[in-house]
mmCIF file of C-alpha atoms in Angstrom:
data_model
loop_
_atom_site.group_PDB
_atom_site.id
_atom_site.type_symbol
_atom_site.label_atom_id
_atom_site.label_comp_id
_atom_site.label_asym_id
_atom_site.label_seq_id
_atom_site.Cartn_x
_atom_site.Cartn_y
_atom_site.Cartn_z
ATOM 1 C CA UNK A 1295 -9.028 -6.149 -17.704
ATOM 2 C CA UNK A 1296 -6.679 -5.993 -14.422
ATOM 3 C CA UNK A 1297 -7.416 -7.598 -11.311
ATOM 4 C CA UNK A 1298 -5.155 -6.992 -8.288
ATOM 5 C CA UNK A 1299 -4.476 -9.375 -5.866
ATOM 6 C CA UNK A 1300 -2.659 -8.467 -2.728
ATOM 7 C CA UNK A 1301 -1.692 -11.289 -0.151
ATOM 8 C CA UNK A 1302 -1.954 -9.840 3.925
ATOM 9 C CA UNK A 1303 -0.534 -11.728 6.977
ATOM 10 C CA UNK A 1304 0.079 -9.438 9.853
ATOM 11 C CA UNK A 1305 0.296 -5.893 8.053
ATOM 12 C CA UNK A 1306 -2.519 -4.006 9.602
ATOM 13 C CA UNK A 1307 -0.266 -0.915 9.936
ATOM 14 C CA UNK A 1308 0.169 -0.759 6.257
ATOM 15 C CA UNK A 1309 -2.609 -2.713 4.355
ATOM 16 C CA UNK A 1310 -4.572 0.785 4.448
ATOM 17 C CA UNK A 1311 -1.900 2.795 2.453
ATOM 18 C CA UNK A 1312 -2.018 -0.328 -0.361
ATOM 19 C CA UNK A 1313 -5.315 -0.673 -0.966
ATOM 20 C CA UNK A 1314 -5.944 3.338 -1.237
ATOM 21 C CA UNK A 1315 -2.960 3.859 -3.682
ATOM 22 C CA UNK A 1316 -4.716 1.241 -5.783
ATOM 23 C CA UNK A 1317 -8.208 2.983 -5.685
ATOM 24 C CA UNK A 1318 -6.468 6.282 -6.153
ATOM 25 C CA UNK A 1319 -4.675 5.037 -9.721
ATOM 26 C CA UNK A 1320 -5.585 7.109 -12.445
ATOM 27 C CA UNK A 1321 -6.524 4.036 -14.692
ATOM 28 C CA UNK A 1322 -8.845 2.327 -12.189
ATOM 29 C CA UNK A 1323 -8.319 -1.509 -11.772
ATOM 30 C CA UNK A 1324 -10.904 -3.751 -12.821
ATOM 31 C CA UNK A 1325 -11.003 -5.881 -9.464
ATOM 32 C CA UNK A 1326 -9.233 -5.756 -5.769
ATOM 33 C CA UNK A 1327 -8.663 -9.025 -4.130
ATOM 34 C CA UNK A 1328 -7.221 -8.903 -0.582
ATOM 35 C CA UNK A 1329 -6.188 -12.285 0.546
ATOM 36 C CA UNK A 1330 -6.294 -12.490 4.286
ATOM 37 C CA UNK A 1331 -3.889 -15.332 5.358
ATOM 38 C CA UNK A 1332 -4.876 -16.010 8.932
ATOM 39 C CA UNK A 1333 -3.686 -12.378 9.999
ATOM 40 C CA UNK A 1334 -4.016 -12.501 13.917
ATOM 41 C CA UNK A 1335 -3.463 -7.964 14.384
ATOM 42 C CA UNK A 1336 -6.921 -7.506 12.665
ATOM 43 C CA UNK A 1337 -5.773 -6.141 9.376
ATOM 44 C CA UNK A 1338 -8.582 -7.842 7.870
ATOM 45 C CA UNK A 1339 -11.235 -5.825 9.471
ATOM 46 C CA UNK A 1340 -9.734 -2.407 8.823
ATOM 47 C CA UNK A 1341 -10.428 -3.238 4.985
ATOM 48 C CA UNK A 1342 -13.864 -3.322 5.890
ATOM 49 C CA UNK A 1343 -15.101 0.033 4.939
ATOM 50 C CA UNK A 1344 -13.057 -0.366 2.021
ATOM 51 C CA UNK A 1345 -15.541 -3.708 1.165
ATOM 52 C CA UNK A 1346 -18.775 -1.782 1.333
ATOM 53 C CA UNK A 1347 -17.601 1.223 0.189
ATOM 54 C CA UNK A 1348 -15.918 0.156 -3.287
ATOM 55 C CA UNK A 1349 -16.447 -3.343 -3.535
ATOM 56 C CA UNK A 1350 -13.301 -4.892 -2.543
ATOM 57 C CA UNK A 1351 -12.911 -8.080 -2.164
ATOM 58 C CA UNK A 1352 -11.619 -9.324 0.978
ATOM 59 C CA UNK A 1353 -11.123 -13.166 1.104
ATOM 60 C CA UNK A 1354 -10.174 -15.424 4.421
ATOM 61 C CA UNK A 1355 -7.893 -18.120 4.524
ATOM 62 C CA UNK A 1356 -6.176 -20.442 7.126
ATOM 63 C CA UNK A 1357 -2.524 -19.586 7.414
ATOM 64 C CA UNK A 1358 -0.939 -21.234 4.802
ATOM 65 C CA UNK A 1359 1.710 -19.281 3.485
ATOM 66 C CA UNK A 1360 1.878 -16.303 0.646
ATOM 67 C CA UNK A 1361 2.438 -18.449 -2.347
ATOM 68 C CA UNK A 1362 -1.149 -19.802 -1.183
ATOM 69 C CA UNK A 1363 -2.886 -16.915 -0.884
ATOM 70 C CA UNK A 1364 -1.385 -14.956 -3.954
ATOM 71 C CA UNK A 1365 -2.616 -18.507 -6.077
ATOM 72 C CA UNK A 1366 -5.834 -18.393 -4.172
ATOM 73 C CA UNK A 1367 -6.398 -14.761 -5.340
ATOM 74 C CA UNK A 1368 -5.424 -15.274 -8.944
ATOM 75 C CA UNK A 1369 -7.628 -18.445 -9.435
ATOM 76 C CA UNK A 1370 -10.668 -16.362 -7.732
ATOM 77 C CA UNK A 1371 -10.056 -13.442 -10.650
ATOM 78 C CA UNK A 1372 -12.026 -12.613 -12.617
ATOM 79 C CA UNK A 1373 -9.553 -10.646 -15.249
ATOM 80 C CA UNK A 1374 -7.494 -12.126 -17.822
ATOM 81 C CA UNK A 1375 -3.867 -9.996 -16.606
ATOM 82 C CA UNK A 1376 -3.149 -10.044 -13.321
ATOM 83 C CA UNK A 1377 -1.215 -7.052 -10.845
ATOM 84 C CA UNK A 1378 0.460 -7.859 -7.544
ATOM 85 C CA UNK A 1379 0.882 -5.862 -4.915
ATOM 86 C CA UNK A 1380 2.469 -6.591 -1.539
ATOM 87 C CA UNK A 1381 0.287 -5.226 1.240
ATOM 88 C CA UNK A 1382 3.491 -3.721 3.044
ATOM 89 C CA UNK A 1383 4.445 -1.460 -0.310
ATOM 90 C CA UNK A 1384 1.673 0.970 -2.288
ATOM 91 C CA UNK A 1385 1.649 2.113 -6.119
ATOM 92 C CA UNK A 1386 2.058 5.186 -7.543
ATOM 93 C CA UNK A 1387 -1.186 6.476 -9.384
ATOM 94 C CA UNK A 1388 0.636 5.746 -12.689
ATOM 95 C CA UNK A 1389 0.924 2.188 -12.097
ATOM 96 C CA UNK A 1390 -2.176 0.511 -13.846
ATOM 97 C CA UNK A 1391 -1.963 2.889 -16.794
ATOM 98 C CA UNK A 1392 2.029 1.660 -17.346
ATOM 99 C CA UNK A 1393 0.724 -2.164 -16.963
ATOM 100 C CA UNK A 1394 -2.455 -1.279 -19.498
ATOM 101 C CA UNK A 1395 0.053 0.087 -21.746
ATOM 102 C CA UNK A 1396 2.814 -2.689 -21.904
ATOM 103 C CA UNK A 1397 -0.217 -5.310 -22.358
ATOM 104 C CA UNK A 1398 -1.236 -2.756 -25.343
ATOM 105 C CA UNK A 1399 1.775 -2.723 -27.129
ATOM 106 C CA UNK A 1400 3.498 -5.971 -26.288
ATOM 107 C CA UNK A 1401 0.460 -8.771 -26.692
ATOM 108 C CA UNK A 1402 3.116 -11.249 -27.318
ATOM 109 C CA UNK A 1403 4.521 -10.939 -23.747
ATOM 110 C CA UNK A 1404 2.664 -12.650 -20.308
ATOM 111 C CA UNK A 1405 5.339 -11.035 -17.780
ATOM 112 C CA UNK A 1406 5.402 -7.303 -17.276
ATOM 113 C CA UNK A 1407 7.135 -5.373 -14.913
ATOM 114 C CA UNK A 1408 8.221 -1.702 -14.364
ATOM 115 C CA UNK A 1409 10.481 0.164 -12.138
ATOM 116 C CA UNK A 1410 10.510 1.479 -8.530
ATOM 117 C CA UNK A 1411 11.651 3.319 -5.552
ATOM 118 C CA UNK A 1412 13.513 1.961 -2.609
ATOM 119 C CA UNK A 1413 12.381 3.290 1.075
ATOM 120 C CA UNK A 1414 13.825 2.984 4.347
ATOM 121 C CA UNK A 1415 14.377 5.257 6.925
ATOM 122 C CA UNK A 1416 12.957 8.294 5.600
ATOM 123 C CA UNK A 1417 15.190 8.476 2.170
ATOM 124 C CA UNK A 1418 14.440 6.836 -1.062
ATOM 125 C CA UNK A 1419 16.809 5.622 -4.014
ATOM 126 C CA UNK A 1420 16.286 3.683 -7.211
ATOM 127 C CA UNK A 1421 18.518 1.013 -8.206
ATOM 128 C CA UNK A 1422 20.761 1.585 -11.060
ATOM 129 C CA UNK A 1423 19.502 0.034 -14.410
ATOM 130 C CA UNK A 1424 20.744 -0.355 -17.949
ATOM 131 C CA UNK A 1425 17.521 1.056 -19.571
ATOM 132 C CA UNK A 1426 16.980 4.676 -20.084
ATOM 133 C CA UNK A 1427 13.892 6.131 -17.828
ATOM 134 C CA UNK A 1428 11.237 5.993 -20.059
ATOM 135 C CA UNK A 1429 12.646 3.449 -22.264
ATOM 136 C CA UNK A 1430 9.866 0.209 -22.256
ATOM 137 C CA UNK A 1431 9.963 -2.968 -24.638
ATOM 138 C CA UNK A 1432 10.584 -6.599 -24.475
ATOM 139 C CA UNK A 1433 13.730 -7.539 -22.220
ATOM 140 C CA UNK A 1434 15.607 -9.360 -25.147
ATOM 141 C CA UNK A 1435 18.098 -11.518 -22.166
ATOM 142 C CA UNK A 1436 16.069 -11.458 -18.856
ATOM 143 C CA UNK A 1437 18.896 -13.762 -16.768
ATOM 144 C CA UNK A 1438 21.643 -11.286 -17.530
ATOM 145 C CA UNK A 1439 19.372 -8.190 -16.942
ATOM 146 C CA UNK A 1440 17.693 -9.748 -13.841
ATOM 147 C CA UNK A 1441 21.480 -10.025 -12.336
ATOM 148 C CA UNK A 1442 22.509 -6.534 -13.199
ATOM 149 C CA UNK A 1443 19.851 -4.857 -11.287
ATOM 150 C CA UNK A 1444 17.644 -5.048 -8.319
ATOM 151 C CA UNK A 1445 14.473 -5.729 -8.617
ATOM 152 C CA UNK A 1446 13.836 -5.720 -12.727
ATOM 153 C CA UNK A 1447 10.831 -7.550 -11.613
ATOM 154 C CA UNK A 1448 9.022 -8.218 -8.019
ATOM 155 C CA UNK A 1449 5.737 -8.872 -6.542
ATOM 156 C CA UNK A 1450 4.920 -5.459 -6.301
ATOM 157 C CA UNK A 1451 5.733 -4.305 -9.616
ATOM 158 C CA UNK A 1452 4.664 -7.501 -11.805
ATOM 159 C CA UNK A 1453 1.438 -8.268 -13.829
ATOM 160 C CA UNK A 1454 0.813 -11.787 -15.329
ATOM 161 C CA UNK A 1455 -1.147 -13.203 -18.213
ATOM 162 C CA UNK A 1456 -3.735 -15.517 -15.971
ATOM 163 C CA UNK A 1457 -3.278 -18.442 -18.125
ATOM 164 C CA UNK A 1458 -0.042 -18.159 -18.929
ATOM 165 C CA UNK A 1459 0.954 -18.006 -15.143
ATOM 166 C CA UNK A 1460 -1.388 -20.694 -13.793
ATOM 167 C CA UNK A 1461 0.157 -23.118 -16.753
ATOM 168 C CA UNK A 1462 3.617 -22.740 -14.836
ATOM 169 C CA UNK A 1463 1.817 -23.537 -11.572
ATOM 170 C CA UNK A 1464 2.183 -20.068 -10.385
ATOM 171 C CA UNK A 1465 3.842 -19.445 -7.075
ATOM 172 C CA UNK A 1466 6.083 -22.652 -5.331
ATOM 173 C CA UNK A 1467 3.961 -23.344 -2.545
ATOM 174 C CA UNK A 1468 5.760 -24.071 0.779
ATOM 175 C CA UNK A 1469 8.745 -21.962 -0.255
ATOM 176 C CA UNK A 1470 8.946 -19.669 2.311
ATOM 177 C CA UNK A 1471 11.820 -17.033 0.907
ATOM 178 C CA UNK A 1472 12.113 -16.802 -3.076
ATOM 179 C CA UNK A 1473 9.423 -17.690 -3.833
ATOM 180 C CA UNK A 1474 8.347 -14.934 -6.270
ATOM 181 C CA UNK A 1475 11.812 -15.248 -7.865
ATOM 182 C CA UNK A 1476 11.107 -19.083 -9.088
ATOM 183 C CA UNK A 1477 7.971 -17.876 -10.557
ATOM 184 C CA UNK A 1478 9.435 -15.071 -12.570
ATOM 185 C CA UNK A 1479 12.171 -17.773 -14.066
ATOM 186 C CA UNK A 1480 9.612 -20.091 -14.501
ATOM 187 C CA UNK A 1481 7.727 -17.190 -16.446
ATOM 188 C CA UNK A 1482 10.828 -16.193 -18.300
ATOM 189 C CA UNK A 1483 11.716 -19.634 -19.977
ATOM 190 C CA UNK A 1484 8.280 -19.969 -21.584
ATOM 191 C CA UNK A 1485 7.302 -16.845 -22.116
ATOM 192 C CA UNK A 1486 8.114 -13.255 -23.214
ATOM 193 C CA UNK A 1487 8.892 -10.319 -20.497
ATOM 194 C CA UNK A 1488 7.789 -6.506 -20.986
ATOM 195 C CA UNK A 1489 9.334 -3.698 -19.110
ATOM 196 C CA UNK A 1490 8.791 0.079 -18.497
ATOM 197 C CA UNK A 1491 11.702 1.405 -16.776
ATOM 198 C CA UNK A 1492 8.984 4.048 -15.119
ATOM 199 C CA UNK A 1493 9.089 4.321 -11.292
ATOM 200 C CA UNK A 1494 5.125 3.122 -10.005
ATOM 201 C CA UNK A 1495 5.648 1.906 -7.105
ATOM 202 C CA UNK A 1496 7.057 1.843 -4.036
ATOM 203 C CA UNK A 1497 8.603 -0.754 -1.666
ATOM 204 C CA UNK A 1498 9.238 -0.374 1.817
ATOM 205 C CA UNK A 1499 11.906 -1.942 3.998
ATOM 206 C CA UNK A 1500 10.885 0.041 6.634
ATOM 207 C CA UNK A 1501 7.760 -2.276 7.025
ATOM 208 C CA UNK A 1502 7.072 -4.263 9.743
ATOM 209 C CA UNK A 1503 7.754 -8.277 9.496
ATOM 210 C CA UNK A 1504 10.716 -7.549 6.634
ATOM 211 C CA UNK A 1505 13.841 -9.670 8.039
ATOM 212 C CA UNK A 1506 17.366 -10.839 6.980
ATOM 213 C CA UNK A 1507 16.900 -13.153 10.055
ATOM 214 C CA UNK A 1508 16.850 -16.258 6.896
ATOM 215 C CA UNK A 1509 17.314 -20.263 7.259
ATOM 216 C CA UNK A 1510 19.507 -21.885 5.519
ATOM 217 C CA UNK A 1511 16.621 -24.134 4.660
ATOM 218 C CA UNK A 1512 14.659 -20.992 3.401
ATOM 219 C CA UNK A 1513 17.033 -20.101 0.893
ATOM 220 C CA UNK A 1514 18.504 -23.322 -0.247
ATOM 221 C CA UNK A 1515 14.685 -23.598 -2.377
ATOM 222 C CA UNK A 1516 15.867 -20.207 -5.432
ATOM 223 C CA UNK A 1517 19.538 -21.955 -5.678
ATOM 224 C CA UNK A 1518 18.320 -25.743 -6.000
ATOM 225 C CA UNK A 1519 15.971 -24.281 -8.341
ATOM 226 C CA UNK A 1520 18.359 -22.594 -10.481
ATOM 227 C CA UNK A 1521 20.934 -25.926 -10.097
ATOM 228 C CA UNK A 1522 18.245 -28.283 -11.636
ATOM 229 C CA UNK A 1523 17.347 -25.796 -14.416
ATOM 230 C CA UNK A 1524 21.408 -25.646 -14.886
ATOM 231 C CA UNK A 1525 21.373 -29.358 -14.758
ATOM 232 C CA UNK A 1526 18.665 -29.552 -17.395
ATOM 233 C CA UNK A 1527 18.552 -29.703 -21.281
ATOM 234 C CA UNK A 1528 15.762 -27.042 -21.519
ATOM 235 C CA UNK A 1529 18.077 -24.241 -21.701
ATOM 236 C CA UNK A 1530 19.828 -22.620 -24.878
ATOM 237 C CA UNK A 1531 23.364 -21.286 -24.656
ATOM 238 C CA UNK A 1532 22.028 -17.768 -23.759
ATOM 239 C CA UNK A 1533 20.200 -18.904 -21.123
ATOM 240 C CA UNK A 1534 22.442 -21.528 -19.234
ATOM 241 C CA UNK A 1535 25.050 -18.650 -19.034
ATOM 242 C CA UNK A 1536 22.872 -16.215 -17.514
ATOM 243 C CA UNK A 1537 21.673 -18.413 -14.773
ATOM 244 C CA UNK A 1538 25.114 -19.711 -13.511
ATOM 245 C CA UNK A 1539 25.749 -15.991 -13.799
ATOM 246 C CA UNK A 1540 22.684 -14.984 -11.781
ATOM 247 C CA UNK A 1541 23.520 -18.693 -9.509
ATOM 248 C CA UNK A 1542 26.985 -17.182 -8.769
ATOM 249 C CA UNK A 1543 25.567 -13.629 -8.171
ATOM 250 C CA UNK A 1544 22.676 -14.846 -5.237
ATOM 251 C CA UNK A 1545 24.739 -17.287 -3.942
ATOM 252 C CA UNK A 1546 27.342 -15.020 -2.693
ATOM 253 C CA UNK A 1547 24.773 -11.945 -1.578
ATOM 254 C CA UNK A 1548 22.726 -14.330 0.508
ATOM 255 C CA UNK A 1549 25.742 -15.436 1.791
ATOM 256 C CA UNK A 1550 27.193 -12.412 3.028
ATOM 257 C CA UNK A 1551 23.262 -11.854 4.386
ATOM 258 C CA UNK A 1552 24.639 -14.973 6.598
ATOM 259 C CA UNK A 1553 27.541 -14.314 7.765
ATOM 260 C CA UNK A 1554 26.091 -10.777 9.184
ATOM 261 C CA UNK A 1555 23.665 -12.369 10.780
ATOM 262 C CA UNK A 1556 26.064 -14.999 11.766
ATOM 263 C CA UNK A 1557 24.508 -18.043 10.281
ATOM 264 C CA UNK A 1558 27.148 -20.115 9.737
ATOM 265 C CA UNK A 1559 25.098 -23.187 8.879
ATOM 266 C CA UNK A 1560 23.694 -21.038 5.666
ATOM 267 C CA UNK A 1561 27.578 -20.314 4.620
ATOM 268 C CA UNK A 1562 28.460 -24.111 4.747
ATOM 269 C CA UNK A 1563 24.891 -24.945 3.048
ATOM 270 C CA UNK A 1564 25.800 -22.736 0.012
ATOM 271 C CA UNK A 1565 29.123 -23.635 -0.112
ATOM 272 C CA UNK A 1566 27.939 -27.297 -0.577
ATOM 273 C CA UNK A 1567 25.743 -26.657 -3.303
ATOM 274 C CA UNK A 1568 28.258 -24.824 -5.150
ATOM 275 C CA UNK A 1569 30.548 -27.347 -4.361
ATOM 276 C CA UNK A 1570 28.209 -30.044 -5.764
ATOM 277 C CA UNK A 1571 27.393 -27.616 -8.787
ATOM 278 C CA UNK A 1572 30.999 -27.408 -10.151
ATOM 279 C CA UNK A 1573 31.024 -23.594 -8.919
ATOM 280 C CA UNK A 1574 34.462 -24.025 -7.117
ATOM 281 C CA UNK A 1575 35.114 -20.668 -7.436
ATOM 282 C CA UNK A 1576 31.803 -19.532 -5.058
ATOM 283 C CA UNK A 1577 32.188 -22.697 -2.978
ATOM 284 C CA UNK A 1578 35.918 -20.998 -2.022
ATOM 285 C CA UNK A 1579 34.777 -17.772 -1.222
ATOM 286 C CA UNK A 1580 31.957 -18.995 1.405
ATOM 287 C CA UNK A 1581 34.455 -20.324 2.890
ATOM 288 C CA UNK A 1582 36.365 -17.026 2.646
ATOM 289 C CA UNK A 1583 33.321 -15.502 4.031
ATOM 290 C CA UNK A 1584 33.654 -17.253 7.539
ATOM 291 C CA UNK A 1585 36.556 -15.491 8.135
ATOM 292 C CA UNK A 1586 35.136 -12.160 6.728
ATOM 293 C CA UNK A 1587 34.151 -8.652 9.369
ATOM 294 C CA UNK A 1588 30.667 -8.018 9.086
ATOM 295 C CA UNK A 1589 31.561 -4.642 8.688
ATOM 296 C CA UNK A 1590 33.102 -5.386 5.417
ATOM 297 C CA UNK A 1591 30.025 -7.557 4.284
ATOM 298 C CA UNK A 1592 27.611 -4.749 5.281
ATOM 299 C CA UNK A 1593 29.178 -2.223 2.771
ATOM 300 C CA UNK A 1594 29.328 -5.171 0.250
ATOM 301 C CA UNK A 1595 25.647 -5.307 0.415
ATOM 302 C CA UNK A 1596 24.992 -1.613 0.279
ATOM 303 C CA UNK A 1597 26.871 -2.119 -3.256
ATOM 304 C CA UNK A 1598 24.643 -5.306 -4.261
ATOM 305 C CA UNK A 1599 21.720 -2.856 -4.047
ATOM 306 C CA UNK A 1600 23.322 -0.207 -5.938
ATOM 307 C CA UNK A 1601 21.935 2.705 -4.586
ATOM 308 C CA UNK A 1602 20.894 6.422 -6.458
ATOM 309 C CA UNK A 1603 19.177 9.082 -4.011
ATOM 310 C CA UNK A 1604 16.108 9.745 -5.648
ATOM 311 C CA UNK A 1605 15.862 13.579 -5.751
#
């Protein structure tokens, strides 16, 4: 059994096109949770119909963040695997079927993810990826694969063992940017992670509410996560190298997202904590990146994604 849980705060122009490509998958879910987190542009009521009609569930909640709600919805579930979708992206009709296959063949794993398509602006691309399309199985180093690609896993692509999830605390509450990232590492060291490089799904940066405009205080929460694991004797050799890898690797992206939006203060806040990590050789280029066009950092990021045209 899958139940779906979607998180909403302020998405009433797309929270519509979500819910439908879930009803419209061609291996029906078991249960749709909609967790409305103090939405104030009445997204809530347009799932209404959607309620009577086919049962969704539509729960109410105080703002308190989407860590809460997406916790809220998988403790309310009723299924022992559950699918996340963001209410701003929608799922391709193969979707369930891919997840309902990967829990088939690969009981050992309680992370699965699969592939998607990148929108903005009327064009769509996939992100390059060292797996074949088609190719599915248990990622064998998921630090060194998460770095070499976007998105190998994200929170509208992923599907957790209940138990397994809620026994890692699920998502960090009061992280406001990374949030779903900590979770997936947290899910990674203890458990086993399934893959299907099949596109399902697709996620929009078109949508509205999707910023760069970050704090330094957002982002500082993924890195000082990864610096205590690094810090820790809970990693083996395989691992500890592919998060100072995948440290290195975020550290100087969301810096370059901060010197384009000309948050210095986030520069100087990584390059402290690299500093403080040993990572010299990151500390030196945010300070590089003070001195660094914008137009230069802009193409550098158009790299990071790694962009194929979808034909």
């Amino acid at each position: 059994m899958i139940s779906v849980v979607i998180p909403l705060f302020n998405k009433a122009p797309h929270i519509v096109r979500a819910v439908e490509s879930v009803l419209e998958q061609s291996s029906p879910a078991d249960e749709i949770i909609v967790v409305d987190d103090g939405s104030t542009d009445g997204g809530g009521e347009l799932l209404l119909p959607y309620v009577a009609k086919h049962g969704v569930r539509l729960i109410r909640q105080e703002n308190a963040g989407v860590s809460v709600a997406r916790n809220h919805g998988v403790n309310l579930a009723a299924s022992d695997y559950v699918a996340f979708l963001d209410a701003d992206d929608f799922w391709l009709p193969n979707h369930i079927a891919t997840l309902r296959r990967l829990i088939d063949n690969y009981p050992e794993a309680s992370l699965f993810s699969t592939a998607l398509i990148i929108e903005r602006d009327g064009r769509q691309w996939r992100s390059k990826s060292t797996y074949s399309d088609g190719w599915e199985g248990v990622v064998q180093d998921f630090f060194t694969e998460y770095l070499r690609r976007f998105a190998l896993v994200s929170s509208t692509t992923s599907c957790v063992r209940k138990k397994d999830f809620c026994s890692i605390g699920g998502f960090p509450v009061g992280v406001k940017y990374g949030e779903d990232f900590i979770c997936w590492m947290k899910m990674a060291l203890f458990y086993r992670v399934a893959h299907a490089e099949v596109v399902t799904a697709v996620y929009c940066l078109d949508a509205v509410n999707r910023t760069d405009q970050l704090q330094e205080t957002d982002v500082l929460a993924p890195l000082q996560f990864i610096a205590k694991l690094l810090q820790s004797n809970e990693l083996d050799n395989a691992q500890r190298v592919g998060l100072a890898q995948l440290f290195d690797h975020i550290s100087f992206s969301t810096g370059a997202r901060f010197r384009i939006n000309s948050n210095l203060n986030g520069v100087n806040a990584i390059r402290n904590l690299s500093w403080e990590m040993g990572h010299y050789r990151v500390s030196l280029l945010m300070s590089a990146l003070r001195f660094t066009p914008s137009l230069l950092l802009q193409a550098a990021k158009r790299f990071r994604y790694r962009q194929v045209s979808v034909v």
